[in-house]
Amino acid sequence: MAGQADNRAPYARIAAHYAELIASGQLQPGTLLPSIKNLSEEWKVSTATAEKALRKLRNEGLVRGIHGIGTEVLDQPAPMSSGSQRQDRGRRTGSSWGDGERSDSHQASVVPAPADVAQALDIQPGTEVVRRSRVYRDRHGIVAHSTSWIPARYGRMIPQLATSERLTGGTSLQLIAQATGHPISHRIDTASASPLTAEYARLLELDPENPPAEPVVVMTAKFIDSEGNIVEYGVDLGGPGRTWRTESEVSS
C-alpha cells in the first residue's frame, strides 16, 4: 500500500517494476528493455544486480534474451491466482487484483448450498449460503472465474457481502475477520485439471460449440478462523491457456 516501505531486494524491486509494466500493457511484446548498463545507471545499482533483475524476469517467462540485441518482452498471458494467493495479495495491498488485472461481473445472492459446497463448509446441503462471483481479466482475456461461498450468518453480519457489487473496505475475509474479531488462521488449498464442461464454458464465456482442447485449472481454497470456524470456500476456474504459478524463497 502507498506509504509502506518496500523491503524487497533491489533486484526484486527492479524486476517487479518491469513485470507490472509488462502485465499492464505499457511494455508491448517485442519491446526491448534497457541494457544492463542502463539499468544499473538508472536504478543506481551494480551491473550484477541489474543482471539479476533481468534474469528474474526471464525465469518468470516475461522476457527473453536475444544474443547481440538485448532483452525482449514476450507475449504471454499472466498466470491465474489461487484464492489463497488472492487473500495474500489483498492483505498486502488491499486488493485481490494481480498486475494488469481488473474484475467485473460481480454477482451476489443468498442460495441453498449445493452438496459439494455444503461438504466443504461442513453444513447441511440446502442450508443458506452467500454466493459471490466475479471474473478477473487482463489484456489477454479472462484470467479466472472466481466464486466464494460464505455461510449466511456472515452475510447477516455484513450485508455488503450479499450485494452484487465489488466489495469496499477490504476483501470478504478481511471484512469477516473485522466483524467477528477472529482472524483467518488456517487455509486448505487444492488444485486439479478438469475437462471443460458446459457449465465451465458458460462461466468462462467460451463458445460451447468450439471449446478449447486443453483442460481448465480448478483451484479451491477453504479458509478457517482462529476459532475453528470455516468462513469461506472459494472455487477458481482458470481461463484457457492459463497456468498456476507460485514463487517462494528457498533458504539454505
Coordinates of C-alpha atoms in Angstrom, one line a residue:
M1 CA 0.0 0.0 0.0
A2 CA 1.1 3.6 -0.6
G3 CA 3.4 4.9 2.1
Q4 CA 4.7 1.4 3.1
A5 CA 8.4 0.8 2.8
D6 CA 9.5 -1.7 0.1
N7 CA 11.7 -4.2 1.8
R8 CA 12.4 -6.3 -1.2
A9 CA 16.0 -6.6 -2.5
P10 CA 16.9 -4.1 -5.2
Y11 CA 16.9 -6.7 -8.0
A12 CA 13.4 -7.8 -7.0
R13 CA 12.1 -4.2 -7.0
I14 CA 13.5 -3.6 -10.5
A15 CA 12.0 -6.9 -11.7
A16 CA 8.6 -6.1 -10.1
H17 CA 8.6 -2.7 -11.8
Y18 CA 9.1 -4.1 -15.3
A19 CA 6.7 -7.0 -14.6
E20 CA 4.0 -4.5 -13.8
L21 CA 4.7 -2.5 -16.9
I22 CA 4.5 -5.7 -19.0
A23 CA 1.3 -7.0 -17.3
S24 CA -0.4 -3.7 -17.8
G25 CA 0.4 -3.5 -21.4
Q26 CA 2.6 -0.4 -21.1
L27 CA 5.5 -2.5 -22.4
Q28 CA 4.3 -4.3 -25.5
P29 CA 5.6 -7.7 -26.8
G30 CA 8.7 -7.2 -28.8
T31 CA 9.8 -4.1 -26.8
L32 CA 13.4 -4.2 -25.7
L33 CA 14.2 -3.5 -22.0
P34 CA 17.1 -1.2 -21.1
S35 CA 20.6 -2.8 -21.2
I36 CA 22.3 -4.0 -18.0
K37 CA 24.5 -0.9 -18.1
N38 CA 21.5 1.5 -18.5
L39 CA 19.5 -0.3 -15.8
S40 CA 22.4 -0.1 -13.3
E41 CA 22.8 3.7 -14.0
E42 CA 19.0 4.4 -13.9
W43 CA 18.4 2.4 -10.6
K44 CA 21.8 3.2 -9.1
V45 CA 22.7 -0.4 -8.6
S46 CA 25.6 -2.6 -9.6
T47 CA 25.6 -4.3 -13.0
A48 CA 25.4 -7.6 -11.2
T49 CA 22.1 -6.5 -9.5
A50 CA 20.7 -5.3 -12.8
E51 CA 21.6 -8.6 -14.5
K52 CA 19.9 -10.5 -11.7
A53 CA 16.7 -8.5 -12.2
L54 CA 16.7 -9.4 -15.9
R55 CA 17.4 -13.0 -15.0
K56 CA 14.4 -13.0 -12.7
L57 CA 12.2 -11.7 -15.5
R58 CA 13.5 -14.4 -17.8
N59 CA 12.8 -17.1 -15.2
E60 CA 9.3 -15.8 -14.9
G61 CA 8.8 -16.2 -18.7
L62 CA 8.1 -12.5 -19.2
V63 CA 11.2 -11.7 -21.4
R64 CA 13.8 -13.5 -23.4
G65 CA 17.5 -12.6 -24.1
I66 CA 18.5 -12.3 -27.7
H67 CA 22.2 -12.5 -28.3
G68 CA 23.7 -9.3 -29.6
I69 CA 20.3 -7.5 -29.4
G70 CA 19.1 -7.3 -25.8
T71 CA 16.1 -8.4 -23.6
E72 CA 12.8 -8.6 -25.4
V73 CA 9.3 -8.6 -23.8
L74 CA 7.3 -11.8 -24.6
D75 CA 3.6 -12.0 -25.3
Q76 CA 2.3 -14.4 -22.6
P77 CA -0.9 -14.4 -20.6
A78 CA -0.4 -13.9 -16.9
P79 CA -0.9 -17.0 -14.7
M80 CA -4.1 -17.4 -12.7
S81 CA -4.0 -17.0 -8.9
S82 CA -5.5 -19.3 -6.2
G83 CA -7.9 -18.0 -3.6
S84 CA -5.1 -18.1 -1.1
Q85 CA -2.8 -16.1 -3.3
R86 CA -5.6 -13.5 -3.7
Q87 CA -6.0 -13.5 0.1
D88 CA -2.3 -12.8 0.5
R89 CA -2.4 -10.1 -2.1
G90 CA -5.4 -8.5 -0.5
R91 CA -3.7 -8.5 2.9
R92 CA -0.6 -6.8 1.4
T93 CA -2.2 -4.3 -0.9
G94 CA -5.9 -4.1 -0.1
S95 CA -6.8 -5.5 -3.5
S96 CA -7.1 -9.1 -4.8
W97 CA -6.1 -7.9 -8.3
G98 CA -2.9 -9.0 -9.8
D99 CA -0.7 -6.8 -12.0
G100 CA -2.7 -5.6 -15.0
E101 CA -5.9 -7.3 -13.8
R102 CA -9.4 -5.9 -13.2
S103 CA -12.6 -7.6 -12.1
D104 CA -16.1 -7.3 -13.3
S105 CA -19.4 -9.2 -13.5
H106 CA -19.7 -9.1 -9.7
Q107 CA -22.8 -11.1 -8.6
A108 CA -24.0 -12.0 -5.1
S109 CA -27.1 -13.8 -3.8
V110 CA -28.2 -16.0 -0.9
V111 CA -28.8 -19.5 -2.2
P112 CA -29.2 -23.1 -0.9
A113 CA -25.8 -24.7 -0.6
P114 CA -25.0 -27.4 -3.3
A115 CA -23.8 -30.7 -1.9
D116 CA -20.1 -30.1 -2.6
V117 CA -20.2 -26.7 -1.1
A118 CA -22.1 -27.9 2.0
Q119 CA -19.5 -30.6 2.5
A120 CA -16.6 -28.1 2.2
L121 CA -18.3 -25.7 4.7
D122 CA -19.4 -28.5 7.0
I123 CA -23.1 -27.7 6.8
Q124 CA -26.2 -29.5 5.7
P125 CA -27.0 -29.4 1.9
G126 CA -29.6 -26.8 1.2
T127 CA -28.5 -24.6 4.1
E128 CA -28.5 -20.9 3.0
V129 CA -25.1 -19.5 1.9
V130 CA -23.9 -16.3 0.3
R131 CA -22.6 -16.9 -3.2
R132 CA -20.3 -14.2 -4.6
S133 CA -18.8 -14.5 -8.1
R134 CA -16.7 -12.3 -10.3
V135 CA -14.5 -12.5 -13.4
Y136 CA -10.8 -11.5 -13.3
R137 CA -9.4 -10.2 -16.7
D138 CA -6.3 -8.9 -18.1
R139 CA -5.4 -7.7 -21.6
H140 CA -5.4 -11.2 -22.9
G141 CA -8.9 -12.0 -21.7
I142 CA -10.3 -14.0 -18.7
V143 CA -7.7 -14.9 -16.1
A144 CA -10.2 -16.8 -13.9
H145 CA -13.8 -17.0 -12.9
S146 CA -13.9 -16.9 -9.1
T147 CA -16.8 -17.9 -6.7
S148 CA -16.8 -17.5 -3.0
W149 CA -19.3 -19.5 -0.8
I150 CA -19.8 -17.9 2.6
P151 CA -22.1 -19.2 5.5
A152 CA -25.2 -17.0 5.6
R153 CA -24.6 -15.8 9.2
Y154 CA -21.7 -13.7 7.9
G155 CA -24.0 -12.2 5.3
R156 CA -26.4 -11.1 8.1
M157 CA -23.5 -9.6 10.0
I158 CA -22.1 -7.9 6.8
P159 CA -24.9 -7.0 4.4
Q160 CA -22.4 -5.9 1.8
L161 CA -21.5 -9.5 1.2
A162 CA -24.8 -10.2 -0.4
T163 CA -24.8 -7.2 -2.8
S164 CA -23.8 -7.5 -6.4
E165 CA -21.0 -5.0 -6.3
R166 CA -17.3 -5.1 -5.8
L167 CA -16.6 -5.1 -2.0
T168 CA -15.3 -1.9 -0.4
G169 CA -13.2 -1.7 2.8
G170 CA -11.4 -4.9 2.2
T171 CA -11.8 -8.5 0.9
S172 CA -14.6 -10.7 2.2
L173 CA -12.2 -12.4 4.5
Q174 CA -10.9 -9.1 5.9
L175 CA -14.5 -7.9 6.4
I176 CA -15.5 -11.1 8.2
A177 CA -12.4 -11.0 10.4
Q178 CA -13.1 -7.4 11.4
A179 CA -16.7 -8.2 12.2
T180 CA -16.1 -11.3 14.3
G181 CA -12.7 -10.3 15.8
H182 CA -11.4 -13.7 14.7
P183 CA -8.5 -13.6 12.2
I184 CA -8.1 -16.2 9.5
S185 CA -5.6 -18.7 10.8
H186 CA -5.7 -21.7 8.5
R187 CA -6.4 -22.5 4.9
I188 CA -6.6 -25.6 2.8
D189 CA -5.8 -25.4 -1.0
T190 CA -6.4 -27.9 -3.8
A191 CA -5.5 -27.7 -7.5
S192 CA -6.6 -30.0 -10.3
A193 CA -7.2 -30.2 -14.0
S194 CA -10.7 -30.8 -15.2
P195 CA -12.3 -31.3 -18.7
L196 CA -14.2 -28.3 -19.9
T197 CA -17.9 -28.9 -19.0
A198 CA -20.8 -26.9 -20.4
E199 CA -21.1 -25.0 -17.1
Y200 CA -17.4 -24.2 -17.1
A201 CA -17.6 -22.9 -20.7
R202 CA -20.5 -20.7 -19.7
L203 CA -18.7 -19.2 -16.7
L204 CA -15.5 -18.6 -18.8
E205 CA -17.5 -17.1 -21.7
L206 CA -16.4 -19.7 -24.2
D207 CA -18.2 -21.0 -27.2
P208 CA -19.5 -24.5 -26.2
E209 CA -19.6 -25.4 -29.9
N210 CA -15.9 -24.8 -30.3
P211 CA -14.3 -25.4 -26.9
P212 CA -10.5 -25.4 -26.4
A213 CA -8.9 -28.8 -26.3
E214 CA -6.9 -28.3 -23.1
P215 CA -8.5 -28.8 -19.7
V216 CA -9.1 -26.0 -17.2
V217 CA -7.4 -25.5 -13.9
V218 CA -9.7 -25.8 -11.0
M219 CA -8.5 -24.4 -7.7
T220 CA -10.3 -24.4 -4.3
A221 CA -9.4 -22.7 -1.0
K222 CA -11.0 -23.3 2.3
F223 CA -10.5 -20.6 5.0
I224 CA -10.7 -21.2 8.7
D225 CA -10.6 -18.7 11.5
S226 CA -8.8 -18.8 14.8
E227 CA -11.9 -20.3 16.5
G228 CA -12.0 -23.2 14.0
N229 CA -15.0 -21.8 12.0
I230 CA -15.0 -22.3 8.2
V231 CA -15.7 -18.8 7.0
E232 CA -15.3 -19.2 3.2
Y233 CA -14.9 -21.8 0.4
G234 CA -13.6 -20.4 -2.9
V235 CA -13.5 -22.0 -6.3
D236 CA -11.4 -20.5 -9.1
L237 CA -11.6 -21.7 -12.8
G238 CA -8.6 -20.7 -14.9
G239 CA -9.2 -19.3 -18.3
P240 CA -8.0 -21.4 -21.3
G241 CA -4.2 -21.4 -21.6
R242 CA -3.7 -20.1 -18.1
T243 CA -1.4 -21.8 -15.7
W244 CA -0.9 -21.7 -11.9
R245 CA 2.4 -20.4 -10.7
T246 CA 3.8 -19.9 -7.2
E247 CA 7.1 -18.4 -6.1
S248 CA 8.8 -18.7 -2.8
E249 CA 12.3 -18.0 -1.3
V250 CA 14.3 -21.2 -0.6
S251 CA 16.6 -20.8 2.4
S252 CA 19.9 -22.7 2.5

